[in-house]
Amino acid sequence: MCKTWEELEKSILNCQKCKLCKTRQNIVFGVGNKNAQIMFIGEGPGADEDRLGEPFVGRAGKLMNMAFEAIGLKREDVYIANIVKCRPPANRNPEDDEAFACLDYLRNQVILVKPKIIVLLGSVALKNILGKEYGITESRGKWVEKKGIYYMPTWHPAALLRDETKKIDFIKDLKLVMDRIAENNSLA
Ligand code: URA
């Protein structure tokens, strides 16, 4: 486990732990406030993210930014990362061995950020973080607490692009997150 961001970033620079290293343009490490109270975890970089080296900068990311604005959250205030840091070819889901190889980096990021809340964006994030027994349809909008961290599973923003009706759920789930943070900070 790396004790500093510098160490962690250096350790990943030349990562060849899985086959995604062969097709990536950039490692998409993560972005945002390194002391954030809220962390967002997506699935893996798409074409835009691979090109630019930053998570959620494509269409799904733009929609997520709009949702943030709607509930008064700033992208710069949260930390955003993915289950895998290199793009799965043709945007397929990350395979189990790829997620497994990458997960230690993400765990290390969680330890360094120390978020109070982690928002799990979609099924891949949910299953890899909380377990294969969780399904996104039943789990979204419901808190799961583990080792002092509160997890909020919700739809992946790309799902909102396919089905507009999911936008309402997404905003509702993010509002639950904002309410918990406000409550928590008023007690502090
Ligand atoms: N989808 C993801 O899951 N992550 C990104 O960074 C972009 C799209």
PDB file of C-alpha atoms and ligand atoms in Angstrom:
ATOM      1  CA  MET A   1       0.000   0.000   0.000  1.00  0.00           C
ATOM      2  CA  CYS A   2       1.410   3.411  -0.945  1.00  0.00           C
ATOM      3  CA  LYS A   3       1.344   6.043   1.773  1.00  0.00           C
ATOM      4  CA  THR A   4       1.395   9.066  -0.530  1.00  0.00           C
ATOM      5  CA  TRP A   5      -0.245  10.098  -3.794  1.00  0.00           C
ATOM      6  CA  GLU A   6       3.182  10.603  -5.363  1.00  0.00           C
ATOM      7  CA  GLU A   7       4.181   7.034  -4.532  1.00  0.00           C
ATOM      8  CA  LEU A   8       0.884   5.639  -5.827  1.00  0.00           C
ATOM      9  CA  GLU A   9       0.973   7.645  -9.054  1.00  0.00           C
ATOM     10  CA  LYS A  10       4.542   6.545  -9.659  1.00  0.00           C
ATOM     11  CA  SER A  11       3.691   2.895  -8.988  1.00  0.00           C
ATOM     12  CA  ILE A  12       1.051   2.878 -11.713  1.00  0.00           C
ATOM     13  CA  LEU A  13       2.961   4.739 -14.433  1.00  0.00           C
ATOM     14  CA  ASN A  14       4.076   1.658 -16.310  1.00  0.00           C
ATOM     15  CA  CYS A  15       1.395  -0.742 -15.150  1.00  0.00           C
ATOM     16  CA  GLN A  16       1.260  -4.014 -17.060  1.00  0.00           C
ATOM     17  CA  LYS A  17      -0.784  -6.006 -14.577  1.00  0.00           C
ATOM     18  CA  CYS A  18      -3.424  -6.888 -17.164  1.00  0.00           C
ATOM     19  CA  LYS A  19      -3.957  -7.056 -20.916  1.00  0.00           C
ATOM     20  CA  LEU A  20      -5.636  -3.634 -21.102  1.00  0.00           C
ATOM     21  CA  CYS A  21      -2.149  -2.099 -21.004  1.00  0.00           C
ATOM     22  CA  LYS A  22      -1.617  -3.314 -24.568  1.00  0.00           C
ATOM     23  CA  THR A  23      -4.400  -1.209 -26.079  1.00  0.00           C
ATOM     24  CA  ARG A  24      -4.542   1.866 -23.841  1.00  0.00           C
ATOM     25  CA  GLN A  25      -3.444   5.350 -24.881  1.00  0.00           C
ATOM     26  CA  ASN A  26      -3.437   6.713 -21.342  1.00  0.00           C
ATOM     27  CA  ILE A  27      -3.876   5.417 -17.823  1.00  0.00           C
ATOM     28  CA  VAL A  28      -6.934   7.166 -16.383  1.00  0.00           C
ATOM     29  CA  PHE A  29      -5.843   7.455 -12.780  1.00  0.00           C
ATOM     30  CA  GLY A  30      -8.593   9.545 -11.195  1.00  0.00           C
ATOM     31  CA  VAL A  31      -9.392  13.188 -10.706  1.00  0.00           C
ATOM     32  CA  GLY A  32     -10.721  15.639  -8.147  1.00  0.00           C
ATOM     33  CA  ASN A  33     -10.393  16.653  -4.552  1.00  0.00           C
ATOM     34  CA  LYS A  34      -7.994  14.317  -2.780  1.00  0.00           C
ATOM     35  CA  ASN A  35      -9.697  15.111   0.542  1.00  0.00           C
ATOM     36  CA  ALA A  36     -13.228  14.741  -0.807  1.00  0.00           C
ATOM     37  CA  GLN A  37     -16.063  13.586   1.415  1.00  0.00           C
ATOM     38  CA  ILE A  38     -17.695  11.982  -1.603  1.00  0.00           C
ATOM     39  CA  MET A  39     -16.021   9.641  -4.065  1.00  0.00           C
ATOM     40  CA  PHE A  40     -17.571   8.403  -7.327  1.00  0.00           C
ATOM     41  CA  ILE A  41     -16.567   5.092  -8.842  1.00  0.00           C
ATOM     42  CA  GLY A  42     -17.426   4.264 -12.456  1.00  0.00           C
ATOM     43  CA  GLU A  43     -16.646   1.316 -14.648  1.00  0.00           C
ATOM     44  CA  GLY A  44     -13.721   2.114 -16.900  1.00  0.00           C
ATOM     45  CA  PRO A  45     -12.486   4.739 -19.356  1.00  0.00           C
ATOM     46  CA  GLY A  46     -14.174   5.134 -22.729  1.00  0.00           C
ATOM     47  CA  ALA A  47     -12.574   6.523 -25.888  1.00  0.00           C
ATOM     48  CA  ASP A  48     -12.584  10.174 -24.739  1.00  0.00           C
ATOM     49  CA  GLU A  49     -11.195   9.306 -21.321  1.00  0.00           C
ATOM     50  CA  ASP A  50      -8.489   7.105 -22.862  1.00  0.00           C
ATOM     51  CA  ARG A  51      -7.485   9.963 -25.154  1.00  0.00           C
ATOM     52  CA  LEU A  52      -7.478  12.654 -22.472  1.00  0.00           C
ATOM     53  CA  GLY A  53      -6.420  10.647 -19.405  1.00  0.00           C
ATOM     54  CA  GLU A  54      -9.311  11.862 -17.248  1.00  0.00           C
ATOM     55  CA  PRO A  55     -12.429   9.983 -16.088  1.00  0.00           C
ATOM     56  CA  PHE A  56     -15.934  10.958 -17.226  1.00  0.00           C
ATOM     57  CA  VAL A  57     -15.089  13.595 -19.815  1.00  0.00           C
ATOM     58  CA  GLY A  58     -17.238  12.134 -22.625  1.00  0.00           C
ATOM     59  CA  ARG A  59     -21.028  12.213 -23.068  1.00  0.00           C
ATOM     60  CA  ALA A  60     -21.769  10.292 -19.869  1.00  0.00           C
ATOM     61  CA  GLY A  61     -19.439  12.606 -17.948  1.00  0.00           C
ATOM     62  CA  LYS A  62     -21.103  15.724 -19.322  1.00  0.00           C
ATOM     63  CA  LEU A  63     -24.461  14.395 -18.192  1.00  0.00           C
ATOM     64  CA  MET A  64     -23.007  13.620 -14.769  1.00  0.00           C
ATOM     65  CA  ASN A  65     -21.668  17.192 -14.540  1.00  0.00           C
ATOM     66  CA  MET A  66     -25.147  18.513 -15.325  1.00  0.00           C
ATOM     67  CA  ALA A  67     -26.637  16.363 -12.579  1.00  0.00           C
ATOM     68  CA  PHE A  68     -23.964  17.668 -10.178  1.00  0.00           C
ATOM     69  CA  GLU A  69     -24.945  21.217 -11.068  1.00  0.00           C
ATOM     70  CA  ALA A  70     -28.627  20.460 -10.549  1.00  0.00           C
ATOM     71  CA  ILE A  71     -28.034  19.370  -6.957  1.00  0.00           C
ATOM     72  CA  GLY A  72     -25.372  21.957  -6.114  1.00  0.00           C
ATOM     73  CA  LEU A  73     -22.360  19.684  -6.209  1.00  0.00           C
ATOM     74  CA  LYS A  74     -19.110  20.751  -7.859  1.00  0.00           C
ATOM     75  CA  ARG A  75     -17.042  18.270  -9.836  1.00  0.00           C
ATOM     76  CA  GLU A  76     -13.904  19.774  -8.237  1.00  0.00           C
ATOM     77  CA  ASP A  77     -15.225  18.940  -4.763  1.00  0.00           C
ATOM     78  CA  VAL A  78     -15.515  15.187  -5.315  1.00  0.00           C
ATOM     79  CA  TYR A  79     -13.029  12.499  -6.275  1.00  0.00           C
ATOM     80  CA  ILE A  80     -13.785  10.425  -9.380  1.00  0.00           C
ATOM     81  CA  ALA A  81     -12.207   7.106 -10.342  1.00  0.00           C
ATOM     82  CA  ASN A  82     -13.065   3.863 -12.109  1.00  0.00           C
ATOM     83  CA  ILE A  83     -12.893   0.127 -11.438  1.00  0.00           C
ATOM     84  CA  VAL A  84     -10.283  -0.188 -14.194  1.00  0.00           C
ATOM     85  CA  LYS A  85      -7.858   2.542 -15.172  1.00  0.00           C
ATOM     86  CA  CYS A  86      -7.330   1.489 -18.775  1.00  0.00           C
ATOM     87  CA  ARG A  87      -9.942   1.384 -21.517  1.00  0.00           C
ATOM     88  CA  PRO A  88     -11.521  -1.982 -22.266  1.00  0.00           C
ATOM     89  CA  PRO A  89     -11.495  -2.355 -26.078  1.00  0.00           C
ATOM     90  CA  ALA A  90     -14.759  -1.348 -27.802  1.00  0.00           C
ATOM     91  CA  ASN A  91     -16.099  -0.251 -24.384  1.00  0.00           C
ATOM     92  CA  ARG A  92     -16.831  -3.795 -23.299  1.00  0.00           C
ATOM     93  CA  ASN A  93     -17.216  -4.429 -19.558  1.00  0.00           C
ATOM     94  CA  PRO A  94     -13.957  -4.992 -17.699  1.00  0.00           C
ATOM     95  CA  GLU A  95     -13.301  -8.707 -17.276  1.00  0.00           C
ATOM     96  CA  ASP A  96     -12.887 -10.153 -13.784  1.00  0.00           C
ATOM     97  CA  ASP A  97      -9.124 -10.605 -14.089  1.00  0.00           C
ATOM     98  CA  GLU A  98      -8.728  -6.975 -15.243  1.00  0.00           C
ATOM     99  CA  ALA A  99     -10.836  -5.608 -12.393  1.00  0.00           C
ATOM    100  CA  PHE A 100      -8.988  -7.824  -9.917  1.00  0.00           C
ATOM    101  CA  ALA A 101      -5.592  -6.634 -11.183  1.00  0.00           C
ATOM    102  CA  CYS A 102      -6.618  -2.984 -10.876  1.00  0.00           C
ATOM    103  CA  LEU A 103      -8.553  -3.046  -7.614  1.00  0.00           C
ATOM    104  CA  ASP A 104      -5.555  -2.555  -5.320  1.00  0.00           C
ATOM    105  CA  TYR A 105      -4.900   0.828  -6.913  1.00  0.00           C
ATOM    106  CA  LEU A 106      -8.489   1.859  -6.278  1.00  0.00           C
ATOM    107  CA  ARG A 107      -8.367   0.566  -2.679  1.00  0.00           C
ATOM    108  CA  ASN A 108      -5.248   2.641  -2.176  1.00  0.00           C
ATOM    109  CA  GLN A 109      -7.022   5.713  -3.567  1.00  0.00           C
ATOM    110  CA  VAL A 110      -9.938   5.151  -1.162  1.00  0.00           C
ATOM    111  CA  ILE A 111      -7.514   4.871   1.766  1.00  0.00           C
ATOM    112  CA  LEU A 112      -5.812   8.132   0.764  1.00  0.00           C
ATOM    113  CA  VAL A 113      -9.028  10.101   0.050  1.00  0.00           C
ATOM    114  CA  LYS A 114     -10.863   8.749   3.138  1.00  0.00           C
ATOM    115  CA  PRO A 115     -14.341   9.517   1.733  1.00  0.00           C
ATOM    116  CA  LYS A 116     -17.401   9.337   3.965  1.00  0.00           C
ATOM    117  CA  ILE A 117     -19.545   8.299   1.004  1.00  0.00           C
ATOM    118  CA  ILE A 118     -18.803   6.310  -2.130  1.00  0.00           C
ATOM    119  CA  VAL A 119     -21.258   6.514  -5.009  1.00  0.00           C
ATOM    120  CA  LEU A 120     -21.137   3.357  -7.096  1.00  0.00           C
ATOM    121  CA  LEU A 121     -22.027   4.157 -10.689  1.00  0.00           C
ATOM    122  CA  GLY A 122     -23.649   1.133 -12.262  1.00  0.00           C
ATOM    123  CA  SER A 123     -23.481  -2.600 -12.003  1.00  0.00           C
ATOM    124  CA  VAL A 124     -19.753  -3.107 -12.641  1.00  0.00           C
ATOM    125  CA  ALA A 125     -18.774  -0.752  -9.814  1.00  0.00           C
ATOM    126  CA  LEU A 126     -21.418  -2.227  -7.509  1.00  0.00           C
ATOM    127  CA  LYS A 127     -20.445  -5.856  -8.056  1.00  0.00           C
ATOM    128  CA  ASN A 128     -16.712  -5.281  -7.840  1.00  0.00           C
ATOM    129  CA  ILE A 129     -16.913  -3.200  -4.675  1.00  0.00           C
ATOM    130  CA  LEU A 130     -19.789  -4.708  -2.695  1.00  0.00           C
ATOM    131  CA  GLY A 131     -20.020  -8.201  -4.200  1.00  0.00           C
ATOM    132  CA  LYS A 132     -21.455 -10.187  -7.096  1.00  0.00           C
ATOM    133  CA  GLU A 133     -24.652 -10.856  -5.152  1.00  0.00           C
ATOM    134  CA  TYR A 134     -25.713  -7.212  -5.516  1.00  0.00           C
ATOM    135  CA  GLY A 135     -27.866  -6.169  -8.478  1.00  0.00           C
ATOM    136  CA  ILE A 136     -28.112  -2.535  -9.508  1.00  0.00           C
ATOM    137  CA  THR A 137     -31.889  -2.507 -10.074  1.00  0.00           C
ATOM    138  CA  GLU A 138     -32.655  -3.640  -6.522  1.00  0.00           C
ATOM    139  CA  SER A 139     -29.748  -1.860  -4.842  1.00  0.00           C
ATOM    140  CA  ARG A 140     -29.884   1.640  -6.294  1.00  0.00           C
ATOM    141  CA  GLY A 141     -30.992   4.352  -3.927  1.00  0.00           C
ATOM    142  CA  LYS A 142     -30.307   2.214  -0.839  1.00  0.00           C
ATOM    143  CA  TRP A 143     -27.442   2.829   1.548  1.00  0.00           C
ATOM    144  CA  VAL A 144     -24.987   0.069   2.324  1.00  0.00           C
ATOM    145  CA  GLU A 145     -22.579   0.701   5.199  1.00  0.00           C
ATOM    146  CA  LYS A 146     -19.279  -1.150   5.375  1.00  0.00           C
ATOM    147  CA  LYS A 147     -16.363  -0.380   7.664  1.00  0.00           C
ATOM    148  CA  GLY A 148     -17.588   3.163   8.305  1.00  0.00           C
ATOM    149  CA  ILE A 149     -18.034   4.067   4.635  1.00  0.00           C
ATOM    150  CA  TYR A 150     -21.544   4.644   3.287  1.00  0.00           C
ATOM    151  CA  TYR A 151     -22.075   3.322  -0.230  1.00  0.00           C
ATOM    152  CA  MET A 152     -24.814   4.615  -2.529  1.00  0.00           C
ATOM    153  CA  PRO A 153     -25.331   2.488  -5.615  1.00  0.00           C
ATOM    154  CA  THR A 154     -26.983   4.290  -8.525  1.00  0.00           C
ATOM    155  CA  TRP A 155     -27.349   4.058 -12.293  1.00  0.00           C
ATOM    156  CA  HIS A 156     -24.295   4.531 -14.458  1.00  0.00           C
ATOM    157  CA  PRO A 157     -24.630   7.916 -16.247  1.00  0.00           C
ATOM    158  CA  ALA A 158     -24.450   6.102 -19.628  1.00  0.00           C
ATOM    159  CA  ALA A 159     -27.686   4.319 -18.666  1.00  0.00           C
ATOM    160  CA  LEU A 160     -29.354   7.744 -18.412  1.00  0.00           C
ATOM    161  CA  LEU A 161     -28.364   8.432 -22.008  1.00  0.00           C
ATOM    162  CA  ARG A 162     -30.187   5.275 -23.062  1.00  0.00           C
ATOM    163  CA  ASP A 163     -33.219   5.728 -20.804  1.00  0.00           C
ATOM    164  CA  GLU A 164     -34.217   9.272 -19.863  1.00  0.00           C
ATOM    165  CA  THR A 165     -36.581   8.083 -17.111  1.00  0.00           C
ATOM    166  CA  LYS A 166     -33.548   6.981 -15.069  1.00  0.00           C
ATOM    167  CA  LYS A 167     -32.477  10.612 -14.694  1.00  0.00           C
ATOM    168  CA  ILE A 168     -35.083  11.113 -11.967  1.00  0.00           C
ATOM    169  CA  ASP A 169     -33.681   8.177  -9.956  1.00  0.00           C
ATOM    170  CA  PHE A 170     -30.140   9.421 -10.446  1.00  0.00           C
ATOM    171  CA  ILE A 171     -30.952  12.890  -9.109  1.00  0.00           C
ATOM    172  CA  LYS A 172     -32.930  11.354  -6.241  1.00  0.00           C
ATOM    173  CA  ASP A 173     -29.951   9.161  -5.276  1.00  0.00           C
ATOM    174  CA  LEU A 174     -27.526  12.085  -5.445  1.00  0.00           C
ATOM    175  CA  LYS A 175     -29.854  14.121  -3.249  1.00  0.00           C
ATOM    176  CA  LEU A 176     -29.721  11.366  -0.623  1.00  0.00           C
ATOM    177  CA  VAL A 177     -25.948  11.715  -0.755  1.00  0.00           C
ATOM    178  CA  MET A 178     -26.122  15.498  -0.328  1.00  0.00           C
ATOM    179  CA  ASP A 179     -28.566  15.133   2.583  1.00  0.00           C
ATOM    180  CA  ARG A 180     -26.284  12.697   4.403  1.00  0.00           C
ATOM    181  CA  ILE A 181     -23.285  14.975   3.940  1.00  0.00           C
ATOM    182  CA  ALA A 182     -25.245  17.999   5.174  1.00  0.00           C
ATOM    183  CA  GLU A 183     -26.490  16.037   8.185  1.00  0.00           C
ATOM    184  CA  ASN A 184     -23.025  14.717   8.930  1.00  0.00           C
ATOM    185  CA  ASN A 185     -21.425  18.167   8.686  1.00  0.00           C
ATOM    186  CA  SER A 186     -24.070  19.740  10.914  1.00  0.00           C
ATOM    187  CA  LEU A 187     -23.199  17.212  13.632  1.00  0.00           C
ATOM    188  CA  ALA A 188     -19.452  17.789  13.275  1.00  0.00           C
TER     189      ALA A 188
HETATM  190  N1  URA B   1     -17.715   5.490 -18.120  1.00  0.00           N
HETATM  191  C1  URA B   1     -17.078   5.100 -17.003  1.00  0.00           C
HETATM  192  O1  URA B   1     -17.488   4.180 -16.314  1.00  0.00           O
HETATM  193  N2  URA B   1     -15.999   5.788 -16.651  1.00  0.00           N
HETATM  194  C2  URA B   1     -15.521   6.813 -17.345  1.00  0.00           C
HETATM  195  O2  URA B   1     -14.523   7.379 -16.941  1.00  0.00           O
HETATM  196  C3  URA B   1     -16.203   7.189 -18.510  1.00  0.00           C
HETATM  197  C4  URA B   1     -17.292   6.508 -18.888  1.00  0.00           C
END
